[in-house]
Coordinates of C-alpha atoms in Angstrom, one line a residue:
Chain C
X11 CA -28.3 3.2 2.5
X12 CA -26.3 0.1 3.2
X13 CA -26.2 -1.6 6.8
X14 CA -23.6 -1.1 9.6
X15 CA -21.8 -4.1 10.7
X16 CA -20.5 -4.9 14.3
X17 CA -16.9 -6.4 14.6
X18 CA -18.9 -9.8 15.4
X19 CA -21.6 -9.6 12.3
X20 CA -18.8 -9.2 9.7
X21 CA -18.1 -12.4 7.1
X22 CA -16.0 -12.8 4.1
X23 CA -17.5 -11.8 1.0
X24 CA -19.5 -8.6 3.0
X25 CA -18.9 -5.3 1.3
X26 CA -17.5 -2.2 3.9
X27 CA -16.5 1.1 3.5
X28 CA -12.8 1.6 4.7
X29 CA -11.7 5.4 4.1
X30 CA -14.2 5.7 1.6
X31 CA -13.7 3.1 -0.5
X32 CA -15.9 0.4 -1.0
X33 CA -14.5 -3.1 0.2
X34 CA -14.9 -6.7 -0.4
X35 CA -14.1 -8.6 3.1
X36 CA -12.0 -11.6 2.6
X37 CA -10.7 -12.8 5.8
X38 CA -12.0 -12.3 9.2
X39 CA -10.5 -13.7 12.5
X40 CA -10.1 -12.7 15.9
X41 CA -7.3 -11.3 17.7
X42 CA -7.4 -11.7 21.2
X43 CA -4.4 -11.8 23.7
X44 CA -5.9 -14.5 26.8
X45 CA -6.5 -11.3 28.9
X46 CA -6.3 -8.2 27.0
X47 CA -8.8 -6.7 24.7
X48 CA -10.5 -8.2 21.7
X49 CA -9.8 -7.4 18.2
X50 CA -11.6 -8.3 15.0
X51 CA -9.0 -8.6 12.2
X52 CA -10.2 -7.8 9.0
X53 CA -8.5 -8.7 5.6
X54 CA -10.0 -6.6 2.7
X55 CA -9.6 -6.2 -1.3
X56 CA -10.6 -2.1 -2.1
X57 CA -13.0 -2.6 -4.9
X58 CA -11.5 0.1 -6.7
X59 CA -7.7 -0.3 -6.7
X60 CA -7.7 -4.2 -6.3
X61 CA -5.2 -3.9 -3.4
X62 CA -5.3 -5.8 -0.6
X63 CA -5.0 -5.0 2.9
X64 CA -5.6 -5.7 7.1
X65 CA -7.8 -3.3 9.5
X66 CA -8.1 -4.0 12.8
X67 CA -10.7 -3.3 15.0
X68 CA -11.9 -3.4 18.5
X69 CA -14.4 -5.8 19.3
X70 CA -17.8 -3.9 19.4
X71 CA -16.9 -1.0 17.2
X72 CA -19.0 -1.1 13.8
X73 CA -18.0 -0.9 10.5
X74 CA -19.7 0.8 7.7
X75 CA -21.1 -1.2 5.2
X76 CA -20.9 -0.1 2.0
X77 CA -23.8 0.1 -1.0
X78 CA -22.4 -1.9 -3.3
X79 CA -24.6 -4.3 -5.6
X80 CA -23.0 -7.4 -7.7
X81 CA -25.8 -7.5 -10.9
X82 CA -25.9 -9.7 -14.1
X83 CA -26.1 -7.2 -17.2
X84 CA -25.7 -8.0 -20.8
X85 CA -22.6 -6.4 -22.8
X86 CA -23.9 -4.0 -25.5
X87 CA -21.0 -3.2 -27.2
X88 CA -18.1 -0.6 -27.0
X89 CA -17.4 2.8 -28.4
X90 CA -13.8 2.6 -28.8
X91 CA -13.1 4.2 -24.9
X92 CA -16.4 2.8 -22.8
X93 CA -18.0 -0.1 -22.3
X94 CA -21.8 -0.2 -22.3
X95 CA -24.0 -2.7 -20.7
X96 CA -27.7 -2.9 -20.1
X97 CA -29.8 -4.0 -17.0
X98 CA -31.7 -6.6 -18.8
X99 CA -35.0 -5.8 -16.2
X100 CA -34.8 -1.8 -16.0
X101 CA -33.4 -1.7 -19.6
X102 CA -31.0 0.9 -17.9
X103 CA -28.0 1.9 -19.5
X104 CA -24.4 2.2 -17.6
X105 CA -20.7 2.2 -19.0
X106 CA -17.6 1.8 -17.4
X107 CA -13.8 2.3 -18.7
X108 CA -11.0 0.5 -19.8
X109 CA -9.3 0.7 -16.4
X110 CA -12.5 -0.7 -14.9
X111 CA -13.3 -3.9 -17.3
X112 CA -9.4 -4.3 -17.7
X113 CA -9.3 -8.1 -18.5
X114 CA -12.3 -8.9 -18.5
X115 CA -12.6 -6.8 -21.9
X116 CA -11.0 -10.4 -23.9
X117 CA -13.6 -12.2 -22.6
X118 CA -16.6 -10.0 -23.5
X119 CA -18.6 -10.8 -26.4
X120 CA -22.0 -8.4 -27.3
X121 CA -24.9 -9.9 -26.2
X122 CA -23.0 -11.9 -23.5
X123 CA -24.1 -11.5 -20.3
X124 CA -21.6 -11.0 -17.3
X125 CA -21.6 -9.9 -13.3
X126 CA -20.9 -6.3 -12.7
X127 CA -20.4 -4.6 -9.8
X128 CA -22.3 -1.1 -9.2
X129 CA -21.2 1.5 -6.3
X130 CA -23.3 4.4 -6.2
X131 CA -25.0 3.2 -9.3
X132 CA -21.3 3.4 -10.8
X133 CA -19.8 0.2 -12.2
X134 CA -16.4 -0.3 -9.9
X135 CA -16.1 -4.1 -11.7
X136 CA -16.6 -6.1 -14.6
X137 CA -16.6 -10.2 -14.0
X138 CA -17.2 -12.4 -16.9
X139 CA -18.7 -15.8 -16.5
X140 CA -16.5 -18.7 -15.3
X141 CA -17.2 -20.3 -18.7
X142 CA -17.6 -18.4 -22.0
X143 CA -17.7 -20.1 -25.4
X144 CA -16.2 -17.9 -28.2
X145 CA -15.3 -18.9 -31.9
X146 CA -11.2 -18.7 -33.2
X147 CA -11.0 -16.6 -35.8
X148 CA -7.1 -17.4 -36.6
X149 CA -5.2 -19.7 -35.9
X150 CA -2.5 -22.4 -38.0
X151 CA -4.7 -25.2 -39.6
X152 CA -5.5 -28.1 -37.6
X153 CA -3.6 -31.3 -37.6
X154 CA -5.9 -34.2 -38.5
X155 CA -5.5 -37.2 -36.1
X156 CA -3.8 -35.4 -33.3
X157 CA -7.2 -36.1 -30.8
X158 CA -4.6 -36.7 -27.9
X159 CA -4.2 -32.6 -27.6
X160 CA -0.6 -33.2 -26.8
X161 CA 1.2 -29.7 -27.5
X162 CA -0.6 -26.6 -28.4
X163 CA -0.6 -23.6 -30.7
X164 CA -2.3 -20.2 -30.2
X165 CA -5.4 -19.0 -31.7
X166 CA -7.2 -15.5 -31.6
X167 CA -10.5 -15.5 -30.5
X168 CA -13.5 -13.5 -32.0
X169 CA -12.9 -10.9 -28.6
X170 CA -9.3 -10.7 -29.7
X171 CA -8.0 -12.6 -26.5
X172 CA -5.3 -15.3 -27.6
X173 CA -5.4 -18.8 -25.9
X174 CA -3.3 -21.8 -26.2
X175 CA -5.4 -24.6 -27.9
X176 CA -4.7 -28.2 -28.8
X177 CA -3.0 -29.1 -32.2
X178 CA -6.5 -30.4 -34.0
X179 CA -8.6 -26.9 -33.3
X180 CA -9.4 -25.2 -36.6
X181 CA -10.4 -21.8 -37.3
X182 CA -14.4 -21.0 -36.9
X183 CA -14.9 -23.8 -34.7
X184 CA -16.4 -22.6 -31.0
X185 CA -14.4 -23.1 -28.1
X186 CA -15.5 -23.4 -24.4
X187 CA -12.9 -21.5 -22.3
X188 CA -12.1 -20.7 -18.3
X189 CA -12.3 -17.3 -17.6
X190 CA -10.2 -17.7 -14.1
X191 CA -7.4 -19.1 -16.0
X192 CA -7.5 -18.0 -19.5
X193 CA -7.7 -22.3 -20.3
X194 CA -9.2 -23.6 -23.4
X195 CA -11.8 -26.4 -22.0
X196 CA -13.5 -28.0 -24.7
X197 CA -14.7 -27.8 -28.4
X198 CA -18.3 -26.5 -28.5
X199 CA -20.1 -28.6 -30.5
X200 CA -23.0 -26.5 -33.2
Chain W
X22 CA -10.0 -39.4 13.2
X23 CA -6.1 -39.6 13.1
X24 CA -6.5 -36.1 15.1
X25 CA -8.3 -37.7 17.9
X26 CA -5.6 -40.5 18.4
X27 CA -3.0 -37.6 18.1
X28 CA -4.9 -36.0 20.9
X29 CA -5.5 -38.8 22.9
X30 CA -2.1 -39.8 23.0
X31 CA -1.2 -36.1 24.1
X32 CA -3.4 -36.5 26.6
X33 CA -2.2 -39.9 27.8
X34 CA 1.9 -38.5 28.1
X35 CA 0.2 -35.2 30.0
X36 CA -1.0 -37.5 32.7
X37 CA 2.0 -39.8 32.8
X38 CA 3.7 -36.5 33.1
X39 CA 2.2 -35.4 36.1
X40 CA 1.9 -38.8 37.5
X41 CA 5.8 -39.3 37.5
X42 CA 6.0 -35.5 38.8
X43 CA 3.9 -36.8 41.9
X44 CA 1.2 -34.2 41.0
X45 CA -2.2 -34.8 41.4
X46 CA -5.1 -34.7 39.4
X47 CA -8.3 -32.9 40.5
X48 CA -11.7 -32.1 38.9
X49 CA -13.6 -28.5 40.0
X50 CA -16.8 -27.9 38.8
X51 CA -17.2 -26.2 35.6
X52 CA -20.9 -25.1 36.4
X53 CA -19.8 -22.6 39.3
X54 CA -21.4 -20.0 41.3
X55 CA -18.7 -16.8 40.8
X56 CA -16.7 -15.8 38.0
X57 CA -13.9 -14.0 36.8
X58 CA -13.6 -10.4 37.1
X59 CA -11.7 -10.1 33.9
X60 CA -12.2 -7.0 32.3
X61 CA -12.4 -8.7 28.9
X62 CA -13.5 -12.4 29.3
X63 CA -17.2 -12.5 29.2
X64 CA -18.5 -16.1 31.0
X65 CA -21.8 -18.0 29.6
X66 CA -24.2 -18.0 32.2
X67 CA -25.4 -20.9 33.4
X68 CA -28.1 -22.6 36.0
X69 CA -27.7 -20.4 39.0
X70 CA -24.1 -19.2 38.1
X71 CA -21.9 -18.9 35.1
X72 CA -19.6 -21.8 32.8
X73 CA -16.1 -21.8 34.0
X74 CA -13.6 -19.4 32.1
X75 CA -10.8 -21.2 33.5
X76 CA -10.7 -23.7 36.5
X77 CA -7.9 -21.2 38.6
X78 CA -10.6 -20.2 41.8
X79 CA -11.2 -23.3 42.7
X80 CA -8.2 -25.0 41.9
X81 CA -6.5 -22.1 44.3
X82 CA -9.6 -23.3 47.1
X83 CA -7.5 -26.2 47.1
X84 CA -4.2 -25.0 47.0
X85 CA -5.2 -22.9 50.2
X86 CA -6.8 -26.2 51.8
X87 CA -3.2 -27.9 51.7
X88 CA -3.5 -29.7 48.4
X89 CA 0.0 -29.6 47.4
X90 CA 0.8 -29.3 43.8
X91 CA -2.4 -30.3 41.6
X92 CA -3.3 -30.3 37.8
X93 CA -6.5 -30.4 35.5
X94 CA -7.5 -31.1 32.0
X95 CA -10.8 -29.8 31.5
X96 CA -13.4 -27.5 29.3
X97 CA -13.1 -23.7 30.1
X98 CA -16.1 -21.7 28.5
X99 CA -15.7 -17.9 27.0
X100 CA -18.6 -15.9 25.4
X101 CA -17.9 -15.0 21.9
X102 CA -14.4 -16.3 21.5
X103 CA -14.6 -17.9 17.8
X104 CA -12.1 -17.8 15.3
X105 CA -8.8 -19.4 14.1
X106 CA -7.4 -20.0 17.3
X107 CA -10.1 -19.5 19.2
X108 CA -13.3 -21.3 20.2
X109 CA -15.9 -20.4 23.2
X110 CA -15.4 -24.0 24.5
X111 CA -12.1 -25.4 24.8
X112 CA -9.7 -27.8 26.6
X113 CA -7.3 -25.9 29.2
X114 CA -4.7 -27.7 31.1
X115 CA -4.0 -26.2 34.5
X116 CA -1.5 -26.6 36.6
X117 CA -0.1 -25.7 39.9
X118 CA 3.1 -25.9 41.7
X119 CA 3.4 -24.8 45.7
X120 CA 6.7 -23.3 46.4
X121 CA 7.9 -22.8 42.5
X122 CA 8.4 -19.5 40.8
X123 CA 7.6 -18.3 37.4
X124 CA 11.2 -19.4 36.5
X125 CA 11.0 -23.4 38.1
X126 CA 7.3 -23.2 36.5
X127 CA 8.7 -22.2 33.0
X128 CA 11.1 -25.2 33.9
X129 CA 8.4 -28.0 33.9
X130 CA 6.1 -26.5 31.5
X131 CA 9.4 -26.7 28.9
X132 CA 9.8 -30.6 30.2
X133 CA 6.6 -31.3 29.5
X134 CA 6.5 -29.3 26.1
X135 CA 9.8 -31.5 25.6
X136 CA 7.7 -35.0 26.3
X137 CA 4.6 -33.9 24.0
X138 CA 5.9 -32.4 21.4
X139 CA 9.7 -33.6 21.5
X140 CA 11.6 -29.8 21.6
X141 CA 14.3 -28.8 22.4
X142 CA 15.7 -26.0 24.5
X143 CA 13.3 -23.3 24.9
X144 CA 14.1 -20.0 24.6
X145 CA 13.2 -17.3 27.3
X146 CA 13.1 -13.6 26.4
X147 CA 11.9 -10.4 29.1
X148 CA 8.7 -8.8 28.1
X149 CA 10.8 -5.7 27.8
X150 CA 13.6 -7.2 25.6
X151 CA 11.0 -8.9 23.4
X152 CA 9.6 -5.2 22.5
X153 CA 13.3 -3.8 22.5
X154 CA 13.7 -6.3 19.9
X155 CA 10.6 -6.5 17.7
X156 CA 8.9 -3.3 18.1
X157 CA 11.8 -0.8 19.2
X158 CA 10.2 0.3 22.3
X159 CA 10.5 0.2 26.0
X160 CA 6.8 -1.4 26.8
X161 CA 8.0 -0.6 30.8
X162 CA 7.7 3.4 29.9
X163 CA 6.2 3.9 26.8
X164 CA 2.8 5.9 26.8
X165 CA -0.3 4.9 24.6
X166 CA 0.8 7.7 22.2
X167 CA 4.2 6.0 21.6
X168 CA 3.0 2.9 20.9
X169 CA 0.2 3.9 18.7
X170 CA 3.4 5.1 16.1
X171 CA 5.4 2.2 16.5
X172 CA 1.7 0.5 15.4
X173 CA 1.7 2.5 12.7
X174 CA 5.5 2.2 11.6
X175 CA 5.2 -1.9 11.8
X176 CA 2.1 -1.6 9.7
X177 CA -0.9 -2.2 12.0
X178 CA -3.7 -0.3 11.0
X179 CA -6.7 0.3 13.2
X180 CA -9.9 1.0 12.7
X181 CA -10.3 5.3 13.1
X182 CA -12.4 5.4 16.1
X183 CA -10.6 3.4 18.2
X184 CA -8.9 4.9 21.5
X185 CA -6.9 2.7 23.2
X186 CA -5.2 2.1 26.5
X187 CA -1.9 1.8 27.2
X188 CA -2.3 -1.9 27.8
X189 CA -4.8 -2.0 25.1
X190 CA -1.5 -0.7 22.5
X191 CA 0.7 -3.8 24.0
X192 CA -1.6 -6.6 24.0
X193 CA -2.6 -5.4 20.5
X194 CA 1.5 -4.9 19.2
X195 CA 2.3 -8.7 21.0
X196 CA -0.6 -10.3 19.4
X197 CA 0.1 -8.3 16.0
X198 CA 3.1 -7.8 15.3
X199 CA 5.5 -10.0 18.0
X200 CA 3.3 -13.0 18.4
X201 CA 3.3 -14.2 14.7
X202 CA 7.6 -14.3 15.0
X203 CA 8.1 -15.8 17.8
X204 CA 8.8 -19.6 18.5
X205 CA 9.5 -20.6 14.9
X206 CA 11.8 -23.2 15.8
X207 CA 12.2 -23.5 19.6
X208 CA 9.7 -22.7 22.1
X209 CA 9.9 -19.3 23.0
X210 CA 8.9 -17.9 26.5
X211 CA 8.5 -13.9 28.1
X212 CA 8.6 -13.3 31.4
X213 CA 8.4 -10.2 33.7
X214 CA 5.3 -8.7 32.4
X215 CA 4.7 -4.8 32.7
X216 CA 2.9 -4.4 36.1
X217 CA -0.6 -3.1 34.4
X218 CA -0.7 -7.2 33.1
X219 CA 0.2 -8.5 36.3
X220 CA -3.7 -10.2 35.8
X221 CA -3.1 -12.5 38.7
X222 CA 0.7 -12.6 39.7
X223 CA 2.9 -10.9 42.1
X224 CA 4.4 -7.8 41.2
X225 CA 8.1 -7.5 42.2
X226 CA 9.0 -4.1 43.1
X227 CA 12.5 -3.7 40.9
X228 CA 12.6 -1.4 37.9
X229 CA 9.1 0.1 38.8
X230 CA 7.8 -2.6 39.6
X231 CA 7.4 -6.5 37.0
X232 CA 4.8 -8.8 37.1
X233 CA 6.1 -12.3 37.8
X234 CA 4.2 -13.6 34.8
X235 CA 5.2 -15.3 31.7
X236 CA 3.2 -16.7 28.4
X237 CA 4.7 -19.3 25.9
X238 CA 4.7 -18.9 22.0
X239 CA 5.4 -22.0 20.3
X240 CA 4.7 -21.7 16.1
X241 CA 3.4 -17.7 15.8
X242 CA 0.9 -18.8 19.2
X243 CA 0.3 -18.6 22.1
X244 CA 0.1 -21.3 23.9
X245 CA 0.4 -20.8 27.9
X246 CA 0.1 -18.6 30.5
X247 CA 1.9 -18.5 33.7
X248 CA 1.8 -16.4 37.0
X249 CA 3.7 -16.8 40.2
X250 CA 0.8 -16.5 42.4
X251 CA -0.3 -13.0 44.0
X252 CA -1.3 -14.5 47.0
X253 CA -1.7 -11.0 49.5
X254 CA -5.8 -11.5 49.6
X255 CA -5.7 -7.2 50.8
X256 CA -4.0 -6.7 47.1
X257 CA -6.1 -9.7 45.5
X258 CA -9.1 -7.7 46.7
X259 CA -7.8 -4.0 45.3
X260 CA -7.2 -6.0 41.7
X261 CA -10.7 -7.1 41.5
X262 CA -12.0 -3.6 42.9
X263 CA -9.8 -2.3 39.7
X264 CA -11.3 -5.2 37.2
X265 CA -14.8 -4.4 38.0
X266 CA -14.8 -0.3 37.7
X267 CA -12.9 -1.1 34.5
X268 CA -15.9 -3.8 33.6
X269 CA -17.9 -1.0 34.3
X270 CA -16.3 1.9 32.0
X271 CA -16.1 -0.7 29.4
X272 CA -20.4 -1.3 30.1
X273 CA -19.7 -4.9 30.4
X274 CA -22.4 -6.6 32.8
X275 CA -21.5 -7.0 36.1
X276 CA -20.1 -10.0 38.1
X277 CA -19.4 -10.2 41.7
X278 CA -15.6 -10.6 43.1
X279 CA -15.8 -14.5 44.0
X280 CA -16.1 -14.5 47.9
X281 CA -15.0 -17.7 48.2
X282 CA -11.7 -17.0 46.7
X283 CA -10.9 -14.2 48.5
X284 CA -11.7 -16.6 51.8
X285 CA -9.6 -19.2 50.6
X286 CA -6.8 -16.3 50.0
X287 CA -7.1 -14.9 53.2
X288 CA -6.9 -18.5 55.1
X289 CA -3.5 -18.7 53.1
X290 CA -2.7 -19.7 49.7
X291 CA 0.7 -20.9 50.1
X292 CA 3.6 -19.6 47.8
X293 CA 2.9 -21.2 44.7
X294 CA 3.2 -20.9 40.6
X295 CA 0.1 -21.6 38.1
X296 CA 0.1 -22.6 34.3
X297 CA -2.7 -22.7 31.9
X298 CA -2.1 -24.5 28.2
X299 CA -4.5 -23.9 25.6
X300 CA -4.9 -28.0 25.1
X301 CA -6.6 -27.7 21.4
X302 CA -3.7 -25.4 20.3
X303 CA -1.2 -27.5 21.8
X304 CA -2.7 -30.6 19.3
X305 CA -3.0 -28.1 16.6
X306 CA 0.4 -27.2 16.6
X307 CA 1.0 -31.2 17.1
X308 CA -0.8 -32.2 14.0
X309 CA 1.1 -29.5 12.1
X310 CA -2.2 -27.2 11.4
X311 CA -3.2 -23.8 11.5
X312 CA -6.4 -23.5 13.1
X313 CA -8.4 -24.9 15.9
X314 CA -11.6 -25.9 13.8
X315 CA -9.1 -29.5 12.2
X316 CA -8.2 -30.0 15.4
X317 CA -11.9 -30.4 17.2
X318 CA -14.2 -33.3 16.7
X319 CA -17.1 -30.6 16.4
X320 CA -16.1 -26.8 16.3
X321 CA -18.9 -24.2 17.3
X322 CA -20.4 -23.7 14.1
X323 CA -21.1 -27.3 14.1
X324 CA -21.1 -28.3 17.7

């Protein structure tokens, strides 16, 4: 069962349960009028529907926490409508949805390994790594002496996801890419 | 370090200020042996008494001993106040002026506001017409039911549990809702408080009674605080009586009604108006920031 909070233990980044939905706190400040009551503000994304929004509450009140558990697991590979990954220490098995890996799905390659939040032992959210290194399976031929990576051209990755790369990347060739913004970084070197 | 000259220097015009005003400065002692009876400022205790949550007792001691107008710049102390604008030590300027209202009051602390942070006319609203306007509602008659929709229909949601008082509903819509709009370019000020926030001012029987107090907003804060002085010790003595049973539905510890106040009040404390200005948010807005913590050589967490 996951711990209650008071208005004055709760910190960004501490999962809460607001009308039954789990929570991710990202703001926290208090309200406090010089000689009225004291209210603890909280700013919140709902793990399931990604939205944002503001509680407030009165100082002292708690707030439920909620039993949710960020967990490395390794990709196993998808059936067409779930996604499968693997607990790499219990060996157990979950799956999750395209509405629940949404973009992270062009980042995830089998094998890879990748942060996944479970709510009741349900995965809510699929994060892939900051960095992932994936080859370019198309993509125009490369221009030979263009190191300066002025301009760009797209090129399909072995996921399917399509970056913008500099001129002198060829097809094959392993790229090291930014998850956050979808950036190519740097040529992987075998 | 640039934030320390800033402050230094807004400390430097605040005493030139009050030094061309012919008003004196006085120190009190921040270690003292009573406290407020605020319902909902807890004070650190300290030594045989508590930290100072604001230097108004004493500074009235010497009002009622024939001071004549005074000021102070010092640390006020409150339990568990941290967050943007908030920190449980900080800098409060207080001043006093014997035989002003709220209204000459609101007049120097806008001359000084003027000489700190170079504005220009301020603008002064009624705690009524301030709700009329940004919340739709007459805060004078309005019952916690009311005010708990027009919280809901300007998008404040709180936490399921909660039952709050009518004055609980206002402090919460000002803060919320009013506080964040007001003063964007032009200091604002609101005056004639509903009489349940009187705190410490007189209440003018007109309309149902008003409490002649006022606050300042300057940039989506607040930034002062204002009363024309309650200074009826009988009535001074009820308000406490009130502060305390509430401190004691609320199961907040218990503090004793400073005696020596109440003496001073009873000798006479002459007709007089009282300011407090939260100093660190008067250099935050100064050095164009948003939070207390840029503005402090060494914030709570760190202190």
């Amino acid at each position: 069962m996951a711990e209650n909070y008071t208005t004055n233990q709760v910190r960004s980044g501490q999962k809460i349960l607001i009308d039954g939905d789990p929570c991710v706190i990202i703001d926290v400040d208090l309200v406090k009028p010089g000689k009225g009551q004291a209210f603890t503000r909280v700013k919140f994304r709902n793990l399931n529907s990604g939205r944002v929004n503001e509680r407030t509450f009165k100082s002292g009140e708690s707030i439920q926490g909620a039993d949710v558990l960020d967990t490395d697991m390794q990709y196993l590979y998808n059936d067409g409508e779930h996604w499968h990954f693997m607990d790499p220490n219990s060996y157990e098995q979950h799956q999750a949805d395209k509405n629940i890996v949404a973009d992270a799905s062009k980042w995830l390659k089998e094998e890879d390994h990748c942060s996944v939040t479970l709510y009741n032992d349900a995965i809510i959210q699929v994060t892939p790594p900051m960095f992932v290194e994936l080859a370019v399976v198309e993509t125009e031929p490369g221009i030979r002496g263009d190191t300066a990576g002025t301009g760009g051209k797209n090129a399909t990755l072995e996921t399917g996801a399509v970056v913008r790369v500099p001129l002198f990347i060829n097809a094959g060739e392993k790229l090291k890419l930014d998850t956050r913004t979808g950036d190519y970084v740097s040529r992987v070197k075998e | 370090m640039e934030v320390l000259q800033l402050r230094a220097g807004l400390l430097r015009r605040t005493r030139q200020f009050f030094d061309r005003e012919g008003v004196l400065e006085v120190e009190t002692p921040i270690l003292g042996r009573a406290t407020v009876t605020d319902p909902h400022i807890d004070s650190i205790p300290a030594g045989d008494g508590y930290l100072q949550t604001s230097p108004e007792f004493a500074m009235k001691r010497l009002l009622a001993a024939g001071s004549g107008s005074i000021f102070q710049i010092t640390k006020a102390f409150r339990r568990g106040e941290t967050g943007r604008r908030h920190n449980p030590e900080f800098t409060m300027l207080e001043w006093y002026r014997v035989g002003f209202d709220h209204h000459r009051l609101m007049d120097d602390v806008e001359a000084l506001l003027h000489d700190l942070l170079d504005t220009g006319v301020s603008e002064r609203h009624t705690y009524g017409a301030t709700f009329r306007d940004y919340v739709g509602i007459d805060p004078h008659t309005a019952e916690a039911r009311d005010l708990q929709s027009a919280a809901a229909r300007m998008g404040v949601s709180v936490g399921a549990p909660t039952k709050l008082s009518r004055e609980d509903w206002l402090n919460l819509l000002m803060a919320q809702v009013i506080e964040p709009r007001l003063g964007e370019r032009a200091p604002v000020f609101v005056y004639d408080f509903p009489k349940e926030l009187a705190a410490l001012a007189k209440i003018r029987h007109e309309g149902g009674g008003l409490a002649e107090r006022f606050e300042l907003y300057f940039h989506g804060t607040e930034l002062a605080n204002g009363y024309h002085e309650l200074t009826d010790a009988q009535e001074q003595r009820e308000r406490f009586e009130s502060d305390l049973a509430l401190r004691e539905m609320l199961g907040r510890e218990t503090v004793e009604a400073d005696p020596n106040l109440l003496a001073a009040i009873e000798a006479g404390l002459p007709d007089c108006s009282g300011v407090a200005v939260g100093f660190d948010r008067l250099v935050m807005i100064a050095a164009g920031k948003t939070s207390l913590d840029e503005v402090l050589s060494f914030p709570t967490s760190r202190a």
